[in-house]
Coordinates of C-alpha atoms and ligand atoms in Angstrom, one line a residue:
M21 CA -9.0 -24.6 17.7
P22 CA -7.9 -20.5 17.7
W23 CA -10.1 -17.8 16.5
D24 CA -10.1 -17.3 13.3
P25 CA -11.4 -14.7 10.8
L26 CA -11.2 -16.9 7.1
G27 CA -12.9 -19.5 6.2
P28 CA -11.5 -23.2 5.2
E29 CA -10.6 -22.2 1.2
Q30 CA -8.9 -18.8 2.1
R31 CA -7.0 -19.7 4.8
E32 CA -5.0 -22.7 2.6
L33 CA -4.6 -19.5 0.4
R34 CA -3.1 -17.6 3.4
E35 CA -1.2 -21.0 4.0
L36 CA 0.5 -21.1 0.4
V37 CA 1.8 -16.9 1.0
R38 CA 3.0 -18.1 4.5
T39 CA 4.9 -20.2 2.5
V40 CA 6.4 -17.5 -0.5
A41 CA 6.9 -15.4 2.8
R42 CA 9.2 -17.8 4.2
E43 CA 10.7 -19.9 1.6
V44 CA 11.4 -16.5 -0.9
V45 CA 10.9 -13.3 0.5
A46 CA 12.3 -13.4 4.2
P47 CA 15.8 -14.8 3.2
R48 CA 15.7 -11.8 0.4
A49 CA 14.5 -9.2 2.9
A50 CA 17.7 -7.7 3.9
E51 CA 19.4 -7.6 0.6
I52 CA 16.6 -6.0 -0.7
D53 CA 17.1 -3.4 1.9
A54 CA 20.6 -3.2 1.8
S55 CA 20.7 -3.1 -2.2
H56 CA 18.2 -0.4 -2.8
T57 CA 17.2 -2.7 -6.0
F58 CA 13.4 -3.7 -7.2
P59 CA 13.1 -7.3 -6.6
W60 CA 11.8 -8.7 -9.8
D61 CA 12.6 -12.1 -8.1
V62 CA 9.9 -11.4 -5.6
V63 CA 7.3 -10.6 -8.3
E64 CA 8.2 -13.5 -10.8
A65 CA 7.6 -15.7 -7.1
F66 CA 4.0 -13.7 -6.4
R67 CA 3.5 -14.9 -10.6
E68 CA 4.1 -18.3 -10.4
A69 CA 2.2 -18.9 -6.7
G70 CA -0.6 -16.6 -8.5
L71 CA -0.5 -13.9 -5.3
F72 CA -1.6 -10.8 -7.8
G73 CA -4.9 -12.8 -8.8
L74 CA -6.3 -12.7 -4.9
F75 CA -7.5 -9.2 -5.8
F76 CA -9.2 -9.9 -8.3
D77 CA -12.5 -11.1 -9.3
E78 CA -12.7 -14.4 -11.6
E79 CA -14.4 -12.6 -14.3
D80 CA -11.1 -10.6 -14.5
G81 CA -8.4 -13.6 -13.9
G82 CA -8.4 -13.2 -10.1
T83 CA -9.0 -16.2 -7.3
G84 CA -12.6 -13.9 -6.3
T85 CA -11.8 -15.0 -2.7
G86 CA -12.0 -11.4 -1.1
V87 CA -10.8 -8.1 0.0
L88 CA -9.9 -9.7 3.3
L89 CA -7.8 -12.0 2.3
S90 CA -6.2 -10.0 -0.1
L91 CA -4.9 -7.8 3.3
V92 CA -4.1 -10.9 5.1
A93 CA -1.9 -11.5 2.1
I94 CA -0.4 -8.3 2.3
E95 CA -0.3 -8.1 6.0
E96 CA 1.7 -12.0 5.5
I97 CA 4.1 -10.9 3.3
S98 CA 5.5 -7.4 5.2
R99 CA 5.9 -9.5 8.0
V100 CA 9.1 -10.7 6.2
C101 CA 9.7 -7.3 4.3
A102 CA 7.7 -4.7 3.7
T103 CA 9.0 -3.7 0.2
S104 CA 7.4 -6.7 -1.1
G105 CA 4.4 -6.5 0.5
L106 CA 4.3 -2.7 -1.3
I107 CA 4.5 -5.0 -4.5
L108 CA 0.7 -6.4 -3.9
A109 CA -0.8 -3.6 -2.6
V110 CA 0.9 -1.1 -5.3
Q111 CA -1.1 -3.2 -7.8
E112 CA -4.5 -3.1 -5.8
L113 CA -3.4 1.0 -5.9
G114 CA -2.6 1.1 -9.5
S115 CA -6.1 -1.2 -10.7
L116 CA -8.3 0.4 -8.6
G117 CA -9.3 3.1 -11.1
L118 CA -10.0 0.6 -13.7
K119 CA -11.8 -2.0 -11.6
L120 CA -14.2 1.1 -10.3
A121 CA -14.5 3.3 -13.6
G122 CA -13.1 1.2 -16.6
S123 CA -15.1 0.2 -19.4
A124 CA -15.9 -3.3 -20.4
E125 CA -13.5 -3.2 -23.4
Q126 CA -10.6 -1.4 -20.8
R127 CA -11.2 -4.1 -17.8
A128 CA -11.1 -7.1 -20.8
A129 CA -8.1 -5.1 -22.3
W130 CA -6.0 -4.7 -18.9
L131 CA -7.3 -6.7 -15.9
P132 CA -6.6 -10.4 -16.6
R133 CA -2.7 -9.0 -17.3
L134 CA -2.6 -7.6 -13.8
A135 CA -4.3 -10.3 -12.1
S136 CA -1.6 -12.3 -13.4
G137 CA 1.2 -9.9 -12.5
E138 CA 2.8 -9.9 -16.0
V139 CA 1.9 -6.0 -15.7
L140 CA 2.7 -4.1 -12.9
A141 CA 0.4 -0.9 -12.0
A142 CA 0.6 2.8 -10.0
Y143 CA -1.5 5.5 -9.4
A144 CA 0.2 9.1 -10.2
L145 CA -1.6 11.6 -8.4
T146 CA 0.8 13.4 -6.4
E147 CA 3.2 16.5 -7.7
A148 CA 5.8 18.4 -6.3
G149 CA 3.6 21.0 -5.5
S150 CA 0.4 19.5 -4.8
G151 CA 0.4 16.1 -2.4
S152 CA -2.3 16.2 0.6
D153 CA -3.8 19.5 -1.5
S154 CA -4.1 17.0 -4.5
A155 CA -6.9 18.8 -6.2
A156 CA -3.8 21.8 -6.6
M157 CA -2.5 19.6 -9.6
R158 CA -0.7 21.3 -12.6
T159 CA -0.4 18.4 -15.5
T160 CA -2.8 19.2 -18.0
A161 CA -4.8 16.9 -20.7
R162 CA -5.6 18.7 -23.4
A163 CA -8.5 17.2 -25.9
D164 CA -6.7 17.0 -29.3
G165 CA -8.6 15.2 -32.5
D166 CA -10.5 12.2 -30.6
G167 CA -7.7 11.8 -27.7
W168 CA -5.6 14.1 -25.4
V169 CA -2.4 15.3 -24.8
L170 CA -0.7 15.4 -21.3
D171 CA 1.6 17.9 -20.4
G172 CA 3.1 18.0 -16.4
T173 CA 5.3 16.0 -13.7
K174 CA 4.6 13.9 -11.2
R175 CA 6.5 13.2 -8.0
F176 CA 6.8 10.3 -5.6
I177 CA 5.4 7.7 -7.7
T178 CA 5.8 3.4 -6.5
N179 CA 6.5 1.5 -9.0
A180 CA 8.0 4.1 -11.2
G181 CA 9.6 2.3 -14.1
V182 CA 8.4 -0.9 -12.8
A183 CA 5.1 -0.9 -13.8
G184 CA 3.9 -1.2 -17.6
L185 CA 0.6 0.9 -16.4
Y186 CA -0.1 4.4 -15.0
T187 CA -3.2 5.5 -13.7
V188 CA -2.8 9.6 -14.1
F189 CA -4.6 12.5 -13.3
A190 CA -5.0 15.7 -15.0
K191 CA -6.3 18.7 -15.3
T192 CA -8.8 18.9 -18.6
D193 CA -10.3 21.9 -17.4
P194 CA -7.5 23.9 -15.0
E195 CA -10.4 26.7 -14.4
A196 CA -12.6 24.0 -12.6
G197 CA -11.0 22.9 -9.5
H198 CA -11.3 19.3 -8.4
R199 CA -14.3 19.6 -11.1
G200 CA -11.8 19.9 -13.8
I201 CA -9.1 16.7 -13.1
S202 CA -10.2 13.7 -15.2
A203 CA -8.2 10.4 -15.1
F204 CA -6.6 8.4 -17.9
V205 CA -4.3 5.1 -18.0
V206 CA -0.8 5.5 -19.6
E207 CA 1.2 2.8 -20.7
A208 CA 5.0 3.2 -20.0
D209 CA 6.2 3.0 -23.7
T210 CA 4.1 6.0 -24.8
P211 CA 6.1 8.5 -26.6
G212 CA 6.7 11.1 -24.2
F213 CA 6.4 9.5 -21.2
E214 CA 9.8 9.6 -18.8
V215 CA 10.9 8.8 -15.9
A216 CA 12.8 11.5 -15.1
R217 CA 14.5 9.9 -11.2
L218 CA 14.6 7.7 -8.5
E219 CA 14.1 8.9 -5.0
E220 CA 16.6 7.5 -2.4
K221 CA 14.6 6.5 0.1
L222 CA 14.3 6.1 4.5
G223 CA 12.9 2.9 4.2
I224 CA 11.3 0.4 1.9
T225 CA 14.4 0.8 -0.2
G226 CA 14.2 -1.7 -3.1
S227 CA 10.2 -0.2 -3.7
T228 CA 11.3 3.0 -6.7
T229 CA 9.7 6.1 -5.9
G230 CA 10.1 8.1 -9.0
E231 CA 9.3 11.2 -10.6
L232 CA 7.7 10.7 -14.4
V233 CA 7.3 13.5 -16.5
F234 CA 4.8 13.7 -19.5
D235 CA 6.0 15.6 -22.3
G236 CA 3.5 16.0 -25.1
V237 CA 1.7 12.4 -24.3
R238 CA -0.6 11.5 -26.4
V239 CA -3.0 9.5 -25.8
G240 CA -6.3 7.6 -27.6
P241 CA -9.6 7.9 -26.6
D242 CA -9.7 5.0 -24.8
S243 CA -7.2 6.0 -22.1
L244 CA -10.0 8.2 -20.2
L245 CA -11.1 6.4 -17.0
G246 CA -15.0 7.3 -16.8
E247 CA -16.4 10.3 -17.5
V248 CA -14.6 13.7 -18.4
G249 CA -14.2 16.0 -14.9
E250 CA -14.9 12.7 -12.4
G251 CA -11.0 11.8 -11.9
F252 CA -10.8 13.7 -9.0
R253 CA -14.0 11.8 -7.3
L254 CA -12.8 8.3 -8.7
A255 CA -8.8 9.2 -7.0
M256 CA -10.8 9.5 -3.5
R257 CA -12.6 6.6 -4.2
I258 CA -9.6 4.8 -5.1
L259 CA -8.1 5.7 -2.2
D260 CA -11.1 4.8 0.0
R261 CA -9.9 1.5 -1.2
S262 CA -6.3 0.8 -1.2
R263 CA -5.3 3.1 2.1
P264 CA -6.5 -0.5 4.1
G265 CA -3.3 -2.0 1.6
V266 CA -1.4 0.1 3.3
A267 CA -2.5 -0.4 6.7
A268 CA -2.2 -4.0 5.8
Q269 CA 1.5 -3.3 5.0
A270 CA 1.9 -1.7 8.6
L271 CA 0.3 -4.1 10.3
G272 CA 2.7 -7.3 8.9
I273 CA 5.7 -4.2 10.3
A274 CA 3.9 -4.5 13.6
Q275 CA 3.7 -7.4 13.4
G276 CA 7.2 -8.9 12.3
A277 CA 8.7 -6.3 14.9
T278 CA 6.9 -7.9 18.1
D279 CA 7.7 -11.4 16.8
Y280 CA 11.4 -10.7 16.6
A281 CA 11.5 -8.7 19.9
L282 CA 9.4 -11.5 21.9
E283 CA 12.0 -14.0 20.6
Y284 CA 15.0 -12.1 21.2
A285 CA 13.7 -11.1 24.6
R286 CA 13.0 -14.6 25.8
T287 CA 16.8 -15.5 24.5
R288 CA 18.8 -12.1 26.0
E289 CA 19.7 -12.6 29.6
T290 CA 20.4 -9.6 32.2
M291 CA 21.3 -9.8 35.8
G292 CA 20.9 -13.3 35.7
K293 CA 17.3 -13.6 33.7
P294 CA 15.8 -13.4 30.4
I295 CA 15.0 -9.5 29.7
A296 CA 11.1 -11.1 28.6
Q297 CA 11.0 -11.7 32.5
H298 CA 11.9 -7.8 33.4
Q299 CA 9.0 -6.4 34.3
L300 CA 9.8 -3.3 32.0
I301 CA 10.5 -5.3 28.8
A302 CA 7.4 -7.5 29.8
G303 CA 5.6 -4.9 29.6
K304 CA 6.8 -3.3 26.3
L305 CA 5.8 -6.6 24.6
A306 CA 2.5 -6.8 25.9
D307 CA 1.9 -2.8 24.7
M308 CA 2.9 -4.0 21.4
E309 CA 1.2 -7.0 20.9
T310 CA -2.1 -5.7 21.9
S311 CA -1.7 -2.2 19.7
T312 CA -1.2 -4.8 16.8
E313 CA -3.7 -6.8 17.7
A314 CA -6.0 -3.5 18.0
A315 CA -4.9 -2.7 14.7
R316 CA -5.3 -5.7 13.1
G317 CA -9.7 -5.5 14.7
L318 CA -9.4 -2.4 13.0
L319 CA -8.6 -3.7 9.4
Y320 CA -10.3 -7.2 9.2
R321 CA -13.3 -5.1 9.9
Y322 CA -12.7 -3.4 7.0
G323 CA -12.2 -6.4 5.2
R324 CA -15.3 -7.5 6.3
M325 CA -17.5 -5.1 5.6
V326 CA -16.0 -4.7 1.8
D327 CA -17.2 -8.8 1.4
E328 CA -20.2 -8.2 3.2
G329 CA -21.4 -6.0 0.8
A330 CA -21.1 -2.7 2.9
H331 CA -22.3 0.7 1.2
A332 CA -19.6 2.6 -0.5
D333 CA -20.1 5.7 1.4
E334 CA -19.3 3.7 5.1
L335 CA -16.0 2.8 3.3
T336 CA -14.7 5.9 3.7
K337 CA -14.4 5.8 7.3
A338 CA -13.4 2.5 8.4
S339 CA -10.6 2.6 5.1
A340 CA -8.9 6.1 7.0
M341 CA -9.4 4.8 10.9
A342 CA -7.5 1.1 9.8
K343 CA -4.8 3.3 7.3
L344 CA -4.2 5.5 10.4
Y345 CA -4.1 3.1 13.5
C346 CA -2.1 0.7 11.3
G347 CA 0.3 3.3 10.3
D348 CA 1.2 4.6 14.2
V349 CA 0.7 1.1 15.3
A350 CA 3.5 -0.3 12.8
M351 CA 5.5 3.0 14.1
Q352 CA 5.3 2.4 17.6
V353 CA 6.3 -1.0 17.8
A354 CA 8.8 -1.2 15.4
V355 CA 10.7 2.1 17.4
D356 CA 9.9 -0.1 20.8
A357 CA 11.2 -3.4 18.8
V358 CA 14.5 -1.2 18.3
Q359 CA 14.6 -0.5 22.0
V360 CA 14.1 -4.2 23.0
L361 CA 17.0 -5.3 21.3
G362 CA 19.0 -2.9 23.0
G363 CA 22.5 -2.1 20.8
Y364 CA 21.7 -5.4 18.7
G365 CA 18.3 -2.9 17.5
Y366 CA 20.2 -0.2 16.0
V367 CA 22.7 -1.9 14.0
R368 CA 21.8 -3.5 10.2
E369 CA 22.3 -7.0 11.2
Y370 CA 19.0 -7.8 12.8
P371 CA 16.2 -6.8 11.0
V372 CA 14.2 -4.5 13.0
E373 CA 15.8 -1.2 12.5
R374 CA 14.7 -1.8 8.9
F375 CA 11.4 -1.9 10.2
M376 CA 11.6 1.0 12.0
R377 CA 12.7 2.7 8.3
D378 CA 10.0 1.1 6.5
A379 CA 7.1 1.8 9.4
K380 CA 7.1 5.6 8.8
V381 CA 6.1 5.8 5.2
C382 CA 3.0 4.1 6.4
E383 CA 1.9 7.5 8.1
I384 CA 2.6 9.2 4.9
G385 CA 1.7 7.0 1.7
E386 CA -1.7 7.9 0.8
G387 CA -2.7 10.8 2.9
T388 CA -0.9 11.4 6.0
S389 CA -2.0 10.1 9.7
E390 CA -2.7 14.2 9.9
I391 CA -5.0 13.6 6.5
Q392 CA -6.7 10.5 7.5
R393 CA -7.9 12.2 10.8
I394 CA -9.3 15.1 8.6
V395 CA -11.0 12.4 6.9
I396 CA -12.7 10.6 9.8
A397 CA -13.7 13.6 11.9
R398 CA -15.5 15.0 8.9
Q399 CA -17.5 11.9 7.8
M400 CA -18.2 11.8 11.2
L401 CA -19.7 15.0 11.3
R402 CA -21.9 14.2 8.7
E403 CA -23.4 11.0 9.9
I404 CA -24.8 13.4 12.9
G405 CA -26.0 15.4 9.3
A406 CA -23.9 18.3 10.1
Ligands
FAD27 C1 7.6 6.3 -0.9 C2 6.1 7.1 -0.8 C3 5.3 6.6 -1.9 C4 4.6 7.4 -2.8 N1 3.8 6.8 -3.3 C5 2.8 7.2 -4.0 C6 1.9 7.3 -5.1 O1 2.2 5.7 -5.6 N2 1.6 7.5 -5.9 C7 1.1 9.3 -5.7 O2 0.4 9.9 -5.7 N3 2.1 9.5 -4.8 C8 2.6 8.8 -3.7 N4 3.9 9.6 -2.9 C9 3.0 11.2 -2.2 C10 2.1 10.5 -0.6 O3 1.0 10.3 -1.2 C11 2.8 12.2 -0.5 O4 3.8 12.4 0.3 C12 1.5 12.5 1.1 O5 -0.1 12.6 0.5 C13 1.9 13.9 1.5 O6 2.0 14.9 0.3 P1 3.4 16.3 0.6 O7 4.5 15.0 0.5 O8 3.2 17.0 -0.5 O9 2.7 16.8 2.2 P2 2.1 17.7 2.6 O10 0.9 17.8 1.7 O11 2.9 19.3 2.0 O12 2.2 18.0 3.8 C14 3.3 18.1 4.7 C15 2.8 18.5 5.9 O13 1.8 18.7 6.4 C16 0.5 18.4 7.0 N5 -0.5 18.2 6.2 C17 -0.8 19.1 5.2 N6 -2.1 19.8 5.0 C18 -2.9 19.5 6.1 C19 -4.2 20.3 6.5 N7 -5.0 20.2 5.5 N8 -4.2 19.9 7.9 C20 -2.9 19.5 8.9 N9 -2.1 18.8 8.2 C21 -1.6 19.5 7.2 C22 0.7 16.8 6.3 O14 -0.2 16.2 7.1 C23 2.3 16.4 6.6 O15 2.5 16.6 7.9 C24 4.7 8.4 -2.0 C25 5.2 9.4 -1.3 C26 6.5 8.7 -0.2 C27 7.4 8.9 0.6

């Protein structure tokens, strides 16, 4: 039997994910991409199969089957459709604030509904003027009676318009830099909250990416997540745990592109033999498979670290390395897959150009590849006490 990092129960659940990927998601992938429409039917299939539950503990309504399996689930879905894989990854991204800093009441109110997929979640950190430099945000939350009033605009927010719950970061003390930021959970139907527009994008076209406007949005005291002034630290702790979701999406894209290129190269003949037997193509296939497997090694290592109880401080570097490497590998492998298919790689009839367009965001979202390198180098210096 081939080596498998998953235990028997996890393998059974992976089989379930593979079935959903094969039977429901794969036949829809090209249409989701072409129509630029959020796939609610895929969400419904995930709900029915209980896939959102893979990201939650048993006491919160989930399966409690661990982080490694949750990453494998994103990978397996992204192998056929990165937009659909992202639905799972962003459910985790948008729920992590509650998991890490939510009060017992907040957790009880929201986590079971997120675990069932009844409510979709989003994470709103970025603004037009603050992406990599997220502490430069301008959205404010002003204390008002026992609650808060939010004003400002967020940009590039995944699940805009489809999420029922947004984790929002805002300045409660604009003079205090990153120590003046706090986190809130805001329901989509709160008066003053509006999705102003959705972006037209290069890839993951079925996923919504939008601008959120907060115009005097009044929320109660129960919407504050954690302590006042602790929002920036929470935002970074969330990213430590959510970046592997993007890495898993990237890994799925890389594997999907490799699988497709291999099958094509096996059957396409030039100069009297299958192109897979021409050494330059064989070498490309070998490099694609090797870098994809190396990326998997880094990502699964992260999953096992969490499941085996690694300290939170150790996750920062492991998570950034997985995101950086998987993202860069997905991009390179997808470009190579287009090359293996030649002219057929360049047309919409075949999925590899979609993989190539979808891969790019993995080097940008939740911290660019440059930012991952900064995070990794900073941790390296910390490790040697510098
Ligand atoms: C499809 C999509 C979905 C997204 N979803 C979300 C979401 O759900 N929630 C959310 O909050 N945000 C989301 N984002 C925003 C994303 O996280 C930011 O776009 C990203 O962090 C980069 O920020 P920026 O676009 O402002 O680029 P900038 O920060 O302006 O960076 C521009 C370039 O400069 C480089 N750079 C910046 N600072 C440095 C530095 N110090 N050293 C070296 N290089 C540097 C960057 O790497 C990049 O190459 C999404 C973005 C996209 C495209």
